[in-house]
Amino acid sequence: MNQPIIYQFLKRSRCFANAKQSKDLLRLVAKTLSESGIADSGFFIFQKSFLNHDSISPSLDAFEPFGKIVEHFERIALRVREVFHARFTMNRPMTQWMSIDLLPQAWSLHFRSLDFVDFGIWPLYADEHPVGAIVVFRGTEIKQSVMKKNPILMDVCAAQMSLALDMVKAVQSALNVSEQDWLTGLLNRRGLEARLPAVMQQCECDGDYLALGFVDVDNLKVVNDTLGHLAGDRALQELAERIRAAVRSEDLVARVGGDEFAIVLRYEQADASVFFERLQHTINHSSSLLSVSVGVAVLQKDGDSLEQCFKIADERMYANKVLRKSKDHIELETI
């Protein structure tokens, strides 16, 4: 194998380290493979749960096509598990160039029509565990190049990409920690703000309403002063679990202050007050230590921006707190 070619590829692949997310890395690798002439076309196979952190699906899916595959990718993506499930396992990857004729006949004919003669599958690892693969194709012109026949360049590419995946995963883990509340495990303010744009976009696509609410603890200071801060921490953890159990997996819950929680819900109807009233009733009648006040606002109904809605929800939460305190005072006077 010509060493200058390997050196040139290693030089090109240094850009892999610039990837901040897994999908950014796929685009960089696809660009490098195309520009270096190692492969005509290709795509990547990953478990959905690895690339999409909100997904829990373990099934394989295809991502980031390049070259001639792009025009036919929708069809390929729909059949990718059918094609590769039987012939490809993560523990026995085909780390060599192989004839297109080894694919199922219908697919070999399809790829032949695109002037491909070879294909190969190279595994990708993260933390030394198989997480995906690069699927690449070559045409006659590349195959005839003596310097491209050896699979070592793809071996190097897969190794470089696996190393970059470890780096991306480490960055993502650090980011997740920075966006998580240390006490409750919920999102913190930064984590909430990072996820809000995607939720808003999904609401627009589905025609749903976006409800923004606050849950504020009434008596955390009293608990801390009388029972100690450890008791207060445990009470907050219990409250966080109750809130998390009351919402759906796609809803957002964050601890945005010492005794304040934010909840972001997608609703088909514009009235989300019933949910918050029910949540308040459940918490106040089940917790022996804490009681809460709540406030909610709906985007495009109560305010035209997130800032407006959060301000309105905050004002309503404090109004709810004042009202509850006045009722308690009246009840005490009656007694």
Coordinates of C-alpha atoms in Angstrom, one line a residue:
M1 CA 0.0 0.0 0.0
N2 CA 1.4 3.4 -0.9
Q3 CA 2.2 5.2 2.3
P4 CA 1.6 8.8 0.9
I5 CA -2.0 7.8 0.1
I6 CA -2.6 6.7 3.7
Y7 CA -0.9 9.9 5.0
Q8 CA -3.1 12.0 2.8
F9 CA -6.2 10.3 4.0
L10 CA -5.1 10.6 7.7
K11 CA -4.6 14.3 7.0
R12 CA -8.1 14.6 5.5
S13 CA -9.7 12.7 8.3
R14 CA -8.4 15.1 11.0
C15 CA -11.6 17.0 10.4
F16 CA -13.5 14.2 12.1
A17 CA -12.4 15.7 15.4
N18 CA -14.5 18.8 14.6
A19 CA -17.8 16.9 14.9
K20 CA -19.9 18.0 17.9
Q21 CA -22.7 15.5 17.3
S22 CA -22.8 12.0 15.7
K23 CA -24.7 13.2 12.6
D24 CA -22.1 16.0 12.1
L25 CA -19.5 13.2 12.0
L26 CA -21.4 11.2 9.4
R27 CA -21.5 14.2 7.1
L28 CA -17.8 14.8 7.5
V29 CA -16.9 11.2 6.8
A30 CA -19.2 11.0 3.8
K31 CA -17.5 14.2 2.4
T32 CA -14.0 12.8 3.0
L33 CA -14.8 9.4 1.4
S34 CA -16.2 11.2 -1.7
E35 CA -13.4 13.7 -2.1
S36 CA -10.7 11.2 -1.5
G37 CA -12.1 8.8 -4.1
I38 CA -12.0 5.7 -1.9
A39 CA -15.7 5.0 -2.6
D40 CA -18.2 6.1 -5.2
S41 CA -21.2 6.1 -2.9
G42 CA -22.4 4.8 0.4
F43 CA -24.4 5.4 3.6
F44 CA -24.2 4.5 7.3
I45 CA -26.1 2.0 9.4
F46 CA -26.8 2.7 13.1
Q47 CA -29.3 1.8 15.8
K48 CA -31.8 4.6 15.9
S49 CA -31.2 4.9 19.7
F50 CA -27.5 5.7 19.1
L51 CA -27.9 8.6 16.8
N52 CA -31.3 9.9 18.1
H53 CA -31.1 10.2 21.8
D54 CA -34.8 10.6 22.2
S55 CA -35.4 7.2 20.5
I56 CA -35.4 3.9 22.3
S57 CA -35.7 1.8 19.2
P58 CA -32.9 -0.8 18.9
S59 CA -33.6 -1.4 15.2
L60 CA -31.1 -0.6 12.5
D61 CA -31.7 2.3 10.2
A62 CA -29.8 4.0 7.3
F63 CA -28.4 7.5 7.5
E64 CA -26.5 10.2 5.5
P65 CA -26.2 8.8 1.9
F66 CA -23.6 10.2 -0.4
G67 CA -22.8 9.8 -4.1
K68 CA -25.2 8.0 -6.5
I69 CA -27.0 6.4 -3.5
V70 CA -28.7 9.8 -2.6
E71 CA -31.3 9.6 -5.4
H72 CA -32.3 6.1 -4.4
F73 CA -31.9 6.4 -0.7
E74 CA -35.6 6.4 0.3
R75 CA -36.1 3.0 -1.3
I76 CA -32.8 1.7 0.3
A77 CA -33.7 3.0 3.7
L78 CA -37.0 1.2 3.7
R79 CA -35.4 -2.1 2.8
V80 CA -32.1 -1.8 4.7
R81 CA -33.0 -4.2 7.5
E82 CA -34.4 -6.7 5.0
V83 CA -31.2 -6.5 3.0
F84 CA -28.6 -6.5 5.7
H85 CA -30.3 -8.3 8.6
A86 CA -29.6 -11.8 7.3
R87 CA -26.2 -11.1 5.8
F88 CA -24.7 -8.7 8.3
T89 CA -24.2 -8.9 12.0
M90 CA -22.2 -6.5 14.1
N91 CA -19.9 -9.3 15.3
R92 CA -19.1 -10.6 11.8
P93 CA -18.6 -7.6 9.6
M94 CA -17.4 -7.9 6.0
T95 CA -14.3 -5.8 6.2
Q96 CA -13.3 -6.3 2.6
W97 CA -14.5 -5.3 -0.8
M98 CA -16.9 -7.9 -2.2
S99 CA -18.7 -8.4 -5.5
I100 CA -22.1 -6.8 -5.9
D101 CA -23.3 -10.2 -7.1
L102 CA -23.2 -11.5 -3.5
L103 CA -26.2 -9.3 -2.6
P104 CA -29.8 -10.5 -3.2
Q105 CA -30.4 -10.7 -7.0
A106 CA -32.9 -7.8 -7.1
W107 CA -30.5 -5.5 -5.3
S108 CA -27.4 -6.7 -7.2
L109 CA -29.2 -5.8 -10.4
H110 CA -30.2 -2.4 -9.0
F111 CA -26.7 -1.6 -7.9
R112 CA -25.2 -2.9 -11.2
S113 CA -27.5 -0.4 -13.0
L114 CA -25.7 2.4 -11.0
D115 CA -22.3 1.0 -12.4
F116 CA -21.3 -0.4 -9.0
V117 CA -19.2 -3.5 -9.0
D118 CA -18.0 -3.8 -5.4
F119 CA -19.4 -3.1 -2.0
G120 CA -18.1 -3.4 1.6
I121 CA -19.3 -3.1 5.1
W122 CA -16.9 -1.8 7.8
P123 CA -17.9 -1.8 11.5
L124 CA -17.9 1.2 13.7
Y125 CA -17.3 1.1 17.5
A126 CA -18.0 3.3 20.5
D127 CA -16.4 2.4 23.8
E128 CA -15.2 -0.8 22.1
H129 CA -18.8 -1.9 21.4
P130 CA -20.2 -2.2 17.9
V131 CA -22.7 0.6 17.2
G132 CA -23.0 0.8 13.4
A133 CA -21.2 0.4 10.1
I134 CA -20.2 2.2 6.9
V135 CA -21.7 0.7 3.8
V136 CA -19.8 1.7 0.7
F137 CA -19.9 1.0 -3.1
R138 CA -17.3 1.2 -5.8
G139 CA -17.6 1.5 -9.6
T140 CA -15.4 0.2 -12.4
E141 CA -13.2 3.3 -12.5
I142 CA -12.2 3.1 -8.9
K143 CA -11.8 -0.7 -8.9
Q144 CA -9.3 -0.4 -11.7
S145 CA -7.1 1.9 -9.7
V146 CA -4.4 -0.3 -8.1
M147 CA -4.0 2.0 -5.2
K148 CA -7.7 1.7 -4.2
K149 CA -8.0 -2.1 -4.4
N150 CA -6.5 -2.7 -0.9
P151 CA -9.1 -2.4 1.9
I152 CA -6.7 -0.7 4.2
L153 CA -8.0 2.8 3.5
M154 CA -11.5 1.8 4.6
D155 CA -9.9 0.0 7.7
V156 CA -8.2 3.3 8.5
C157 CA -11.4 5.3 7.9
A158 CA -13.5 3.1 10.1
A159 CA -10.9 3.2 12.9
Q160 CA -10.7 7.0 12.7
M161 CA -14.4 7.3 12.7
S162 CA -14.7 5.0 15.7
L163 CA -12.2 7.1 17.6
A164 CA -14.2 10.2 16.7
L165 CA -17.4 8.6 17.9
D166 CA -15.8 8.1 21.3
M167 CA -15.0 11.8 21.3
V168 CA -18.5 12.8 20.3
K169 CA -20.0 10.5 22.9
A170 CA -17.7 12.0 25.6
V171 CA -18.7 15.5 24.6
Q172 CA -22.4 14.5 24.6
S173 CA -22.1 12.9 28.1
A174 CA -20.5 16.1 29.4
L175 CA -23.2 18.2 27.8
N176 CA -25.9 15.9 29.3
V177 CA -24.4 16.4 32.7
S178 CA -24.3 20.2 32.2
E179 CA -28.0 20.2 31.3
Q180 CA -29.1 18.0 34.2
D181 CA -30.1 19.0 37.7
W182 CA -27.8 17.2 40.1
L183 CA -30.4 16.6 42.8
T184 CA -33.5 15.5 40.9
G185 CA -32.1 14.2 37.7
L186 CA -34.5 16.5 35.8
L187 CA -33.4 19.0 33.2
N188 CA -32.0 22.2 34.5
R189 CA -32.7 25.6 33.0
R190 CA -30.0 25.2 30.3
G191 CA -31.3 21.8 29.3
L192 CA -34.8 23.1 29.1
E193 CA -33.8 26.0 26.9
A194 CA -31.8 23.7 24.6
R195 CA -34.8 21.5 23.9
L196 CA -37.5 24.1 23.6
P197 CA -36.9 24.9 19.9
A198 CA -37.4 21.3 18.8
V199 CA -40.6 21.0 20.8
M200 CA -42.0 24.2 19.4
Q201 CA -41.2 23.0 15.8
Q202 CA -42.9 19.7 16.5
C203 CA -46.0 21.6 17.8
E204 CA -46.1 23.7 14.6
C205 CA -45.9 20.6 12.4
D206 CA -48.6 18.7 14.3
G207 CA -50.9 21.7 15.0
D208 CA -50.6 21.2 18.7
Y209 CA -50.7 23.9 21.5
L210 CA -47.6 24.4 23.7
A211 CA -48.4 24.9 27.4
L212 CA -45.8 26.3 29.7
G213 CA -46.3 25.9 33.4
F214 CA -44.5 26.5 36.8
V215 CA -44.8 24.5 39.9
D216 CA -43.4 26.3 43.0
V217 CA -42.9 24.7 46.4
D218 CA -44.7 26.7 49.1
N219 CA -42.8 25.6 52.3
L220 CA -39.4 24.3 51.4
K221 CA -37.7 26.8 53.8
V222 CA -39.8 25.6 56.7
V223 CA -38.9 21.9 55.9
N224 CA -35.2 22.8 55.7
D225 CA -35.3 24.9 59.0
T226 CA -37.3 22.3 61.0
L227 CA -36.1 18.9 59.6
G228 CA -32.8 19.8 58.0
H229 CA -31.6 20.2 54.4
L230 CA -31.3 16.4 53.8
A231 CA -35.1 16.1 54.4
G232 CA -35.7 19.0 52.1
D233 CA -33.6 17.4 49.4
R234 CA -35.5 14.1 49.7
A235 CA -38.8 15.9 49.5
L236 CA -37.7 17.7 46.3
Q237 CA -36.6 14.4 44.8
E238 CA -40.0 12.9 45.7
L239 CA -41.8 15.9 44.2
A240 CA -39.7 15.5 41.0
E241 CA -40.7 11.9 40.7
R242 CA -44.4 12.7 41.1
I243 CA -44.2 15.4 38.4
R244 CA -42.2 13.1 36.1
A245 CA -44.8 10.3 36.6
A246 CA -47.6 12.7 35.7
V247 CA -46.3 13.7 32.3
R248 CA -45.5 11.9 29.0
S249 CA -42.1 10.9 27.9
E250 CA -42.0 13.6 25.2
D251 CA -43.0 16.4 27.7
L252 CA -40.2 18.5 29.3
V253 CA -39.8 18.8 33.1
A254 CA -37.0 21.0 34.6
R255 CA -35.9 22.2 37.9
V256 CA -35.3 25.9 37.2
G257 CA -34.7 27.2 40.7
G258 CA -34.2 25.9 44.2
D259 CA -37.9 25.3 44.8
E260 CA -39.3 25.9 41.3
F261 CA -40.1 23.5 38.5
A262 CA -41.0 24.2 34.9
I263 CA -43.2 21.9 32.8
V264 CA -43.7 22.1 29.0
L265 CA -46.6 20.2 27.5
R266 CA -47.9 19.6 24.0
Y267 CA -51.7 19.8 24.0
E268 CA -54.3 19.2 21.2
Q269 CA -56.5 21.7 23.0
A270 CA -55.7 25.2 24.2
D271 CA -56.7 24.6 27.9
A272 CA -54.0 22.9 29.9
S273 CA -55.2 24.3 33.3
V274 CA -57.0 21.0 34.2
F275 CA -53.7 19.1 34.1
F276 CA -51.9 21.6 36.4
E277 CA -54.9 21.7 38.8
R278 CA -54.9 17.9 39.0
L279 CA -51.2 17.8 39.5
Q280 CA -51.4 20.3 42.3
H281 CA -54.2 18.4 44.0
T282 CA -52.3 15.2 43.8
I283 CA -49.1 16.6 45.2
N284 CA -50.8 18.6 48.0
H285 CA -52.8 15.6 49.2
S286 CA -50.1 13.0 48.9
S287 CA -47.0 14.8 50.3
S288 CA -46.7 15.1 54.1
L289 CA -44.0 17.7 53.8
L290 CA -44.5 19.9 50.7
S291 CA -47.3 21.8 49.1
V292 CA -47.1 23.6 45.7
S293 CA -48.6 26.5 43.8
V294 CA -49.0 26.3 40.0
G295 CA -49.4 28.6 37.0
V296 CA -49.7 28.0 33.3
A297 CA -49.8 29.9 30.0
V298 CA -50.4 28.6 26.4
L299 CA -48.3 29.9 23.5
Q300 CA -50.3 31.9 20.9
K301 CA -53.3 32.0 23.3
D302 CA -51.9 33.8 26.3
G303 CA -48.7 35.2 24.7
D304 CA -46.9 35.4 21.4
S305 CA -43.5 34.4 22.6
L306 CA -41.9 32.0 25.1
E307 CA -40.8 34.9 27.2
Q308 CA -44.3 36.3 27.4
C309 CA -45.8 32.9 28.3
F310 CA -43.2 32.2 31.0
K311 CA -43.8 35.6 32.5
I312 CA -47.6 35.1 32.5
A313 CA -47.3 31.6 33.9
D314 CA -45.0 32.9 36.7
E315 CA -47.5 35.7 37.5
R316 CA -50.4 33.2 37.6
M317 CA -48.3 30.9 39.9
Y318 CA -47.7 33.7 42.4
A319 CA -51.4 34.7 42.2
N320 CA -52.3 31.1 43.0
K321 CA -49.9 31.1 45.9
V322 CA -51.4 34.3 47.3
L323 CA -54.9 33.0 46.9
R324 CA -54.1 29.7 48.7
K325 CA -52.4 31.6 51.5
S326 CA -55.5 33.8 51.9
K327 CA -57.8 30.8 52.0
D328 CA -55.6 29.1 54.6
H329 CA -55.7 32.3 56.7
I330 CA -59.5 32.5 56.4
E331 CA -59.8 28.9 57.5
L332 CA -57.5 29.5 60.5
E333 CA -59.6 32.5 61.6
T334 CA -62.8 30.4 61.3
I335 CA -61.3 27.8 63.5

